[in-house]
Amino acid sequence: MSEPLYLFPNWLENDFVSVLTDSFGKITSKCIIVTEERKEHIKQNHEIDYDFISANLEDTLLNPDLILEDCTNDYSLLVIKQFDECGLNVIVRLQISPNDGKYENSVITAFRVGEVSVCRLIKKNNTLIIFFCKKIVCHLVNYSISL
């Protein structure tokens, strides 16, 4: 495994660990990493938006507006933050099963999303947490919001 490029050691704060545990089971790490390989993936596949993504990745992970269960990828989350010009969606792969410390929660990809795309994501995926002023205001397990 390559060394992480970015490390967010306390990403899973206590207030939303329990929410994610309800949906996914025991999460074995509170860290989240971005490897060099994933950084290159984001750079190559989202070249036009790379500067925006790089500048806002940490804020999106640490202060999300919305966390959805990714119904396309097992044990994955869609972490979304809205900015003035658009939103940023970061897909995070959770490490669930014991693995002798070999794996961490990791960013799979990140890309810009507009309001219409966020609405589609909400319709398609299970909404887990909605934040308002950095506080959980809605905890919805196995529930989709109908728009």
Short mmCIF file of N, CA and C in Angstrom, two decimals:
data_model
loop_
_atom_site.label_atom_id
_atom_site.label_comp_id
_atom_site.label_asym_id
_atom_site.label_seq_id
_atom_site.Cartn_x
_atom_site.Cartn_y
_atom_site.Cartn_z
N MET A 1 0.84 -1.18 0.00
CA MET A 1 0.00 0.00 0.00
C MET A 1 0.89 1.23 0.00
N SER A 2 0.55 2.21 -0.83
CA SER A 2 1.35 3.43 -0.86
C SER A 2 1.06 4.30 0.35
N GLU A 3 2.03 5.15 0.69
CA GLU A 3 1.87 6.06 1.83
C GLU A 3 0.77 7.08 1.51
N PRO A 4 -0.04 7.45 2.53
CA PRO A 4 -1.09 8.43 2.26
C PRO A 4 -0.53 9.81 1.97
N LEU A 5 -1.16 10.49 1.05
CA LEU A 5 -0.79 11.85 0.71
C LEU A 5 -1.39 12.81 1.74
N TYR A 6 -2.65 12.58 2.10
CA TYR A 6 -3.33 13.37 3.11
C TYR A 6 -3.84 12.42 4.18
N LEU A 7 -3.83 12.86 5.40
CA LEU A 7 -4.33 12.04 6.49
C LEU A 7 -5.21 12.91 7.37
N PHE A 8 -6.43 12.46 7.61
CA PHE A 8 -7.35 13.14 8.51
C PHE A 8 -7.56 12.20 9.70
N PRO A 9 -6.75 12.35 10.77
CA PRO A 9 -6.71 11.34 11.83
C PRO A 9 -7.98 11.19 12.65
N ASN A 10 -8.77 12.21 12.83
CA ASN A 10 -9.98 12.09 13.64
C ASN A 10 -11.23 12.39 12.83
N TRP A 11 -11.25 11.88 11.61
CA TRP A 11 -12.37 12.19 10.73
C TRP A 11 -13.69 11.75 11.33
N LEU A 12 -13.74 10.57 11.85
CA LEU A 12 -15.00 10.07 12.41
C LEU A 12 -15.13 10.51 13.86
N GLU A 13 -15.74 11.65 14.05
CA GLU A 13 -15.99 12.15 15.40
C GLU A 13 -17.10 11.32 16.04
N ASN A 14 -17.14 11.31 17.34
CA ASN A 14 -18.08 10.47 18.07
C ASN A 14 -19.53 10.67 17.66
N ASP A 15 -19.94 11.89 17.35
CA ASP A 15 -21.35 12.12 17.05
C ASP A 15 -21.82 11.44 15.78
N PHE A 16 -20.95 11.19 14.81
CA PHE A 16 -21.48 10.45 13.67
C PHE A 16 -20.92 9.06 13.51
N VAL A 17 -20.01 8.62 14.38
CA VAL A 17 -19.57 7.22 14.35
C VAL A 17 -20.76 6.31 14.62
N SER A 18 -21.59 6.64 15.61
CA SER A 18 -22.72 5.77 15.96
C SER A 18 -23.73 5.70 14.81
N VAL A 19 -23.94 6.78 14.10
CA VAL A 19 -24.86 6.78 12.97
C VAL A 19 -24.34 5.85 11.88
N LEU A 20 -23.05 5.97 11.57
CA LEU A 20 -22.47 5.12 10.52
C LEU A 20 -22.40 3.67 10.97
N THR A 21 -22.15 3.43 12.24
CA THR A 21 -22.11 2.07 12.77
C THR A 21 -23.47 1.40 12.65
N ASP A 22 -24.54 2.16 12.86
CA ASP A 22 -25.90 1.61 12.71
C ASP A 22 -26.11 1.06 11.30
N SER A 23 -25.55 1.72 10.31
CA SER A 23 -25.75 1.32 8.92
C SER A 23 -24.75 0.29 8.42
N PHE A 24 -23.49 0.41 8.87
CA PHE A 24 -22.43 -0.39 8.28
C PHE A 24 -21.82 -1.44 9.20
N GLY A 25 -22.07 -1.38 10.47
CA GLY A 25 -21.37 -2.25 11.42
C GLY A 25 -20.15 -1.52 11.95
N LYS A 26 -19.33 -2.23 12.68
CA LYS A 26 -18.17 -1.60 13.33
C LYS A 26 -17.17 -1.08 12.30
N ILE A 27 -16.86 0.19 12.41
CA ILE A 27 -15.85 0.81 11.55
C ILE A 27 -14.53 0.71 12.30
N THR A 28 -13.53 0.11 11.68
CA THR A 28 -12.30 -0.25 12.39
C THR A 28 -11.26 0.87 12.47
N SER A 29 -11.50 1.99 11.83
CA SER A 29 -10.54 3.09 11.87
C SER A 29 -11.28 4.42 11.88
N LYS A 30 -10.75 5.39 12.61
CA LYS A 30 -11.33 6.73 12.62
C LYS A 30 -10.60 7.67 11.67
N CYS A 31 -9.56 7.17 11.02
CA CYS A 31 -8.79 7.98 10.07
C CYS A 31 -9.40 7.88 8.68
N ILE A 32 -9.08 8.87 7.87
CA ILE A 32 -9.39 8.79 6.44
C ILE A 32 -8.14 9.26 5.69
N ILE A 33 -7.82 8.57 4.61
CA ILE A 33 -6.60 8.91 3.87
C ILE A 33 -6.92 9.16 2.40
N VAL A 34 -6.00 9.86 1.76
CA VAL A 34 -6.01 10.02 0.30
C VAL A 34 -4.62 9.58 -0.15
N THR A 35 -4.56 8.54 -0.95
CA THR A 35 -3.27 8.05 -1.44
C THR A 35 -2.83 8.84 -2.67
N GLU A 36 -1.58 8.74 -3.00
CA GLU A 36 -1.04 9.38 -4.20
C GLU A 36 -1.76 8.85 -5.44
N GLU A 37 -2.06 7.57 -5.47
CA GLU A 37 -2.75 6.96 -6.61
C GLU A 37 -4.14 7.57 -6.79
N ARG A 38 -4.86 7.79 -5.69
CA ARG A 38 -6.20 8.39 -5.76
C ARG A 38 -6.13 9.86 -6.14
N LYS A 39 -5.11 10.56 -5.66
CA LYS A 39 -4.90 11.96 -6.05
C LYS A 39 -4.71 12.04 -7.56
N GLU A 40 -3.89 11.15 -8.12
CA GLU A 40 -3.67 11.13 -9.57
C GLU A 40 -4.95 10.78 -10.32
N HIS A 41 -5.74 9.86 -9.77
CA HIS A 41 -7.03 9.51 -10.38
C HIS A 41 -7.92 10.75 -10.47
N ILE A 42 -8.04 11.50 -9.37
CA ILE A 42 -8.87 12.70 -9.35
C ILE A 42 -8.32 13.73 -10.34
N LYS A 43 -7.02 13.88 -10.36
CA LYS A 43 -6.38 14.85 -11.25
C LYS A 43 -6.64 14.50 -12.72
N GLN A 44 -6.51 13.24 -13.08
CA GLN A 44 -6.70 12.82 -14.47
C GLN A 44 -8.16 12.84 -14.91
N ASN A 45 -9.07 12.43 -14.02
CA ASN A 45 -10.47 12.31 -14.39
C ASN A 45 -11.29 13.57 -14.18
N HIS A 46 -10.76 14.50 -13.40
CA HIS A 46 -11.48 15.74 -13.10
C HIS A 46 -10.51 16.92 -13.19
N GLU A 47 -9.74 16.92 -14.26
CA GLU A 47 -8.64 17.88 -14.45
C GLU A 47 -9.10 19.33 -14.34
N ILE A 48 -10.21 19.66 -14.96
CA ILE A 48 -10.70 21.04 -14.95
C ILE A 48 -11.04 21.50 -13.53
N ASP A 49 -11.54 20.58 -12.72
CA ASP A 49 -11.99 20.92 -11.36
C ASP A 49 -10.95 20.61 -10.28
N TYR A 50 -9.77 20.16 -10.68
CA TYR A 50 -8.80 19.69 -9.70
C TYR A 50 -8.41 20.75 -8.66
N ASP A 51 -8.20 21.99 -9.07
CA ASP A 51 -7.82 23.04 -8.12
C ASP A 51 -8.93 23.28 -7.10
N PHE A 52 -10.18 23.30 -7.57
CA PHE A 52 -11.33 23.47 -6.67
C PHE A 52 -11.40 22.30 -5.69
N ILE A 53 -11.26 21.08 -6.20
CA ILE A 53 -11.32 19.89 -5.35
C ILE A 53 -10.21 19.92 -4.30
N SER A 54 -8.99 20.20 -4.73
CA SER A 54 -7.85 20.25 -3.79
C SER A 54 -8.07 21.29 -2.71
N ALA A 55 -8.57 22.44 -3.09
CA ALA A 55 -8.77 23.53 -2.13
C ALA A 55 -9.89 23.25 -1.14
N ASN A 56 -10.84 22.39 -1.51
CA ASN A 56 -12.03 22.19 -0.67
C ASN A 56 -12.21 20.78 -0.12
N LEU A 57 -11.29 19.89 -0.40
CA LEU A 57 -11.42 18.50 0.06
C LEU A 57 -11.48 18.41 1.59
N GLU A 58 -10.54 19.05 2.26
CA GLU A 58 -10.50 18.96 3.72
C GLU A 58 -11.77 19.53 4.35
N ASP A 59 -12.21 20.69 3.89
CA ASP A 59 -13.43 21.30 4.44
C ASP A 59 -14.64 20.40 4.20
N THR A 60 -14.72 19.77 3.05
CA THR A 60 -15.83 18.87 2.75
C THR A 60 -15.83 17.68 3.69
N LEU A 61 -14.68 17.09 3.92
CA LEU A 61 -14.60 15.92 4.81
C LEU A 61 -14.85 16.27 6.27
N LEU A 62 -14.32 17.40 6.71
CA LEU A 62 -14.43 17.76 8.12
C LEU A 62 -15.72 18.48 8.47
N ASN A 63 -16.36 19.12 7.49
CA ASN A 63 -17.58 19.89 7.74
C ASN A 63 -18.62 19.61 6.66
N PRO A 64 -19.04 18.36 6.49
CA PRO A 64 -19.99 18.06 5.41
C PRO A 64 -21.37 18.64 5.70
N ASP A 65 -22.15 18.81 4.64
CA ASP A 65 -23.55 19.20 4.78
C ASP A 65 -24.46 17.99 4.76
N LEU A 66 -23.98 16.92 4.12
CA LEU A 66 -24.83 15.76 3.88
C LEU A 66 -23.94 14.53 3.73
N ILE A 67 -24.36 13.43 4.33
CA ILE A 67 -23.67 12.15 4.12
C ILE A 67 -24.73 11.14 3.67
N LEU A 68 -24.48 10.55 2.51
CA LEU A 68 -25.38 9.55 1.96
C LEU A 68 -24.66 8.21 1.90
N GLU A 69 -25.43 7.13 2.03
CA GLU A 69 -24.87 5.81 1.79
C GLU A 69 -24.80 5.63 0.29
N ASP A 70 -23.64 5.27 -0.23
CA ASP A 70 -23.46 5.06 -1.66
C ASP A 70 -24.04 3.70 -2.02
N CYS A 71 -25.17 3.69 -2.71
CA CYS A 71 -25.84 2.44 -3.06
C CYS A 71 -25.17 1.72 -4.23
N THR A 72 -24.20 2.36 -4.87
CA THR A 72 -23.47 1.75 -5.98
C THR A 72 -22.26 0.96 -5.49
N ASN A 73 -21.58 1.46 -4.47
CA ASN A 73 -20.34 0.84 -3.97
C ASN A 73 -20.53 0.41 -2.52
N ASP A 74 -20.26 -0.86 -2.24
CA ASP A 74 -20.40 -1.37 -0.88
C ASP A 74 -19.51 -0.60 0.09
N TYR A 75 -20.02 -0.41 1.30
CA TYR A 75 -19.28 0.22 2.40
C TYR A 75 -18.72 1.59 2.02
N SER A 76 -19.48 2.33 1.25
CA SER A 76 -19.01 3.64 0.80
C SER A 76 -20.02 4.73 1.12
N LEU A 77 -19.49 5.93 1.27
CA LEU A 77 -20.30 7.10 1.58
C LEU A 77 -20.13 8.15 0.51
N LEU A 78 -21.16 8.97 0.33
CA LEU A 78 -21.06 10.17 -0.47
C LEU A 78 -21.08 11.31 0.54
N VAL A 79 -19.98 12.03 0.63
CA VAL A 79 -19.84 13.13 1.58
C VAL A 79 -19.93 14.41 0.76
N ILE A 80 -20.95 15.23 1.02
CA ILE A 80 -21.25 16.38 0.17
C ILE A 80 -21.22 17.67 0.96
N LYS A 81 -20.62 18.68 0.36
CA LYS A 81 -20.58 20.02 0.94
C LYS A 81 -20.93 21.00 -0.17
N GLN A 82 -21.82 21.93 0.15
CA GLN A 82 -22.22 22.96 -0.83
C GLN A 82 -21.37 24.20 -0.63
N PHE A 83 -20.83 24.71 -1.71
CA PHE A 83 -20.07 25.96 -1.71
C PHE A 83 -20.86 26.96 -2.56
N ASP A 84 -20.45 28.22 -2.54
CA ASP A 84 -21.18 29.25 -3.29
C ASP A 84 -21.33 28.89 -4.77
N GLU A 85 -20.23 28.46 -5.38
CA GLU A 85 -20.27 28.20 -6.82
C GLU A 85 -20.84 26.83 -7.19
N CYS A 86 -20.72 25.85 -6.31
CA CYS A 86 -21.25 24.51 -6.56
C CYS A 86 -20.98 23.64 -5.34
N GLY A 87 -21.31 22.38 -5.46
CA GLY A 87 -21.05 21.45 -4.38
C GLY A 87 -19.84 20.59 -4.69
N LEU A 88 -19.35 19.91 -3.68
CA LEU A 88 -18.26 18.95 -3.85
C LEU A 88 -18.71 17.63 -3.26
N ASN A 89 -18.63 16.57 -4.03
CA ASN A 89 -18.98 15.23 -3.59
C ASN A 89 -17.69 14.43 -3.47
N VAL A 90 -17.46 13.86 -2.30
CA VAL A 90 -16.28 13.02 -2.07
C VAL A 90 -16.78 11.62 -1.74
N ILE A 91 -16.32 10.63 -2.48
CA ILE A 91 -16.71 9.24 -2.20
C ILE A 91 -15.64 8.63 -1.29
N VAL A 92 -16.09 8.15 -0.15
CA VAL A 92 -15.20 7.59 0.86
C VAL A 92 -15.51 6.11 1.03
N ARG A 93 -14.49 5.27 0.96
CA ARG A 93 -14.63 3.83 1.20
C ARG A 93 -14.34 3.59 2.67
N LEU A 94 -15.28 2.99 3.40
CA LEU A 94 -15.10 2.71 4.82
C LEU A 94 -14.43 1.37 5.03
N GLN A 95 -13.59 1.28 6.03
CA GLN A 95 -12.99 0.01 6.39
C GLN A 95 -13.81 -0.58 7.52
N ILE A 96 -14.49 -1.68 7.26
CA ILE A 96 -15.43 -2.25 8.21
C ILE A 96 -14.85 -3.44 8.96
N SER A 97 -14.30 -4.39 8.26
CA SER A 97 -13.87 -5.62 8.91
C SER A 97 -12.47 -5.50 9.48
N PRO A 98 -12.16 -6.27 10.54
CA PRO A 98 -10.80 -6.25 11.09
C PRO A 98 -9.78 -6.64 10.02
N ASN A 99 -8.65 -5.92 9.99
CA ASN A 99 -7.68 -6.19 8.93
C ASN A 99 -6.25 -6.01 9.38
N ASP A 100 -6.02 -6.14 10.67
CA ASP A 100 -4.67 -6.01 11.22
C ASP A 100 -4.04 -4.66 10.89
N GLY A 101 -4.86 -3.62 10.74
CA GLY A 101 -4.33 -2.28 10.48
C GLY A 101 -3.81 -2.06 9.08
N LYS A 102 -4.09 -2.98 8.14
CA LYS A 102 -3.56 -2.84 6.79
C LYS A 102 -4.29 -1.77 5.98
N TYR A 103 -5.55 -1.50 6.31
CA TYR A 103 -6.33 -0.58 5.50
C TYR A 103 -6.94 0.52 6.37
N GLU A 104 -7.18 1.65 5.75
CA GLU A 104 -7.84 2.78 6.40
C GLU A 104 -9.05 3.16 5.57
N ASN A 105 -9.93 3.97 6.15
CA ASN A 105 -10.99 4.60 5.36
C ASN A 105 -10.29 5.46 4.32
N SER A 106 -10.73 5.42 3.10
CA SER A 106 -9.99 6.17 2.08
C SER A 106 -10.90 6.85 1.07
N VAL A 107 -10.42 7.97 0.55
CA VAL A 107 -11.12 8.69 -0.50
C VAL A 107 -10.93 7.92 -1.80
N ILE A 108 -12.03 7.63 -2.46
CA ILE A 108 -11.99 6.93 -3.75
C ILE A 108 -11.89 7.94 -4.88
N THR A 109 -12.76 8.96 -4.84
CA THR A 109 -12.74 10.01 -5.85
C THR A 109 -13.45 11.23 -5.29
N ALA A 110 -13.38 12.32 -6.02
CA ALA A 110 -14.06 13.55 -5.65
C ALA A 110 -14.40 14.30 -6.94
N PHE A 111 -15.55 14.96 -6.95
CA PHE A 111 -15.95 15.72 -8.13
C PHE A 111 -16.98 16.77 -7.75
N ARG A 112 -17.07 17.81 -8.60
CA ARG A 112 -18.06 18.86 -8.40
C ARG A 112 -19.45 18.32 -8.67
N VAL A 113 -20.43 18.83 -7.91
CA VAL A 113 -21.82 18.49 -8.18
C VAL A 113 -22.67 19.75 -8.05
N GLY A 114 -23.65 19.87 -8.90
CA GLY A 114 -24.59 20.98 -8.82
C GLY A 114 -25.82 20.57 -8.03
N GLU A 115 -26.74 21.49 -7.83
CA GLU A 115 -27.95 21.22 -7.05
C GLU A 115 -28.78 20.09 -7.63
N VAL A 116 -28.94 20.07 -8.94
CA VAL A 116 -29.74 19.02 -9.58
C VAL A 116 -29.09 17.65 -9.33
N SER A 117 -27.77 17.58 -9.45
CA SER A 117 -27.07 16.31 -9.21
C SER A 117 -27.20 15.88 -7.76
N VAL A 118 -27.13 16.81 -6.83
CA VAL A 118 -27.30 16.47 -5.41
C VAL A 118 -28.70 15.90 -5.18
N CYS A 119 -29.71 16.52 -5.78
CA CYS A 119 -31.08 16.00 -5.65
C CYS A 119 -31.19 14.59 -6.20
N ARG A 120 -30.54 14.33 -7.33
CA ARG A 120 -30.54 12.96 -7.90
C ARG A 120 -29.85 11.98 -6.95
N LEU A 121 -28.72 12.40 -6.37
CA LEU A 121 -28.00 11.54 -5.43
C LEU A 121 -28.86 11.23 -4.20
N ILE A 122 -29.59 12.23 -3.72
CA ILE A 122 -30.47 12.01 -2.56
C ILE A 122 -31.57 11.02 -2.91
N LYS A 123 -32.14 11.13 -4.10
CA LYS A 123 -33.20 10.21 -4.51
C LYS A 123 -32.68 8.78 -4.67
N LYS A 124 -31.46 8.65 -5.17
CA LYS A 124 -30.90 7.34 -5.51
C LYS A 124 -30.29 6.62 -4.30
N ASN A 125 -29.77 7.36 -3.33
CA ASN A 125 -29.02 6.77 -2.23
C ASN A 125 -29.72 7.01 -0.90
N ASN A 126 -29.38 6.19 0.09
CA ASN A 126 -29.95 6.35 1.43
C ASN A 126 -29.29 7.52 2.14
N THR A 127 -30.11 8.43 2.64
CA THR A 127 -29.60 9.57 3.39
C THR A 127 -29.30 9.11 4.81
N LEU A 128 -28.06 9.32 5.25
CA LEU A 128 -27.68 8.92 6.59
C LEU A 128 -27.68 10.10 7.56
N ILE A 129 -27.07 11.20 7.16
CA ILE A 129 -26.92 12.33 8.07
C ILE A 129 -27.09 13.63 7.28
N ILE A 130 -27.86 14.55 7.84
CA ILE A 130 -27.95 15.91 7.32
C ILE A 130 -27.43 16.83 8.41
N PHE A 131 -26.50 17.70 8.06
CA PHE A 131 -25.89 18.62 9.02
C PHE A 131 -26.44 20.03 8.81
N PHE A 132 -26.55 20.76 9.90
CA PHE A 132 -26.89 22.18 9.83
C PHE A 132 -26.06 22.87 10.91
N CYS A 133 -25.27 23.84 10.50
CA CYS A 133 -24.37 24.54 11.44
C CYS A 133 -23.50 23.55 12.20
N LYS A 134 -22.95 22.58 11.47
CA LYS A 134 -22.03 21.57 11.99
C LYS A 134 -22.65 20.65 13.03
N LYS A 135 -23.95 20.61 13.13
CA LYS A 135 -24.65 19.71 14.06
C LYS A 135 -25.53 18.77 13.24
N ILE A 136 -25.65 17.54 13.70
CA ILE A 136 -26.54 16.59 13.05
C ILE A 136 -27.97 17.03 13.34
N VAL A 137 -28.74 17.28 12.29
CA VAL A 137 -30.13 17.66 12.48
C VAL A 137 -31.09 16.55 12.04
N CYS A 138 -30.58 15.61 11.31
CA CYS A 138 -31.43 14.54 10.84
C CYS A 138 -30.59 13.28 10.69
N HIS A 139 -31.04 12.20 11.29
CA HIS A 139 -30.34 10.92 11.21
C HIS A 139 -31.34 9.93 10.65
N LEU A 140 -31.14 9.56 9.41
CA LEU A 140 -32.10 8.71 8.71
C LEU A 140 -31.41 7.44 8.24
N VAL A 141 -31.67 6.34 8.91
CA VAL A 141 -31.06 5.09 8.49
C VAL A 141 -32.08 4.31 7.67
N ASN A 142 -31.62 3.79 6.53
CA ASN A 142 -32.47 3.01 5.62
C ASN A 142 -33.72 3.79 5.21
N TYR A 143 -33.51 5.02 4.83
CA TYR A 143 -34.61 5.89 4.44
C TYR A 143 -34.14 6.77 3.31
N SER A 144 -34.94 6.90 2.30
CA SER A 144 -34.61 7.82 1.21
C SER A 144 -35.58 8.99 1.24
N ILE A 145 -35.05 10.17 1.01
CA ILE A 145 -35.89 11.36 0.97
C ILE A 145 -36.54 11.42 -0.40
N SER A 146 -37.82 11.63 -0.43
CA SER A 146 -38.55 11.75 -1.69
C SER A 146 -38.68 13.22 -2.03
N LEU A 147 -38.14 13.63 -3.18
CA LEU A 147 -38.23 15.03 -3.61
C LEU A 147 -39.22 15.19 -4.74
#
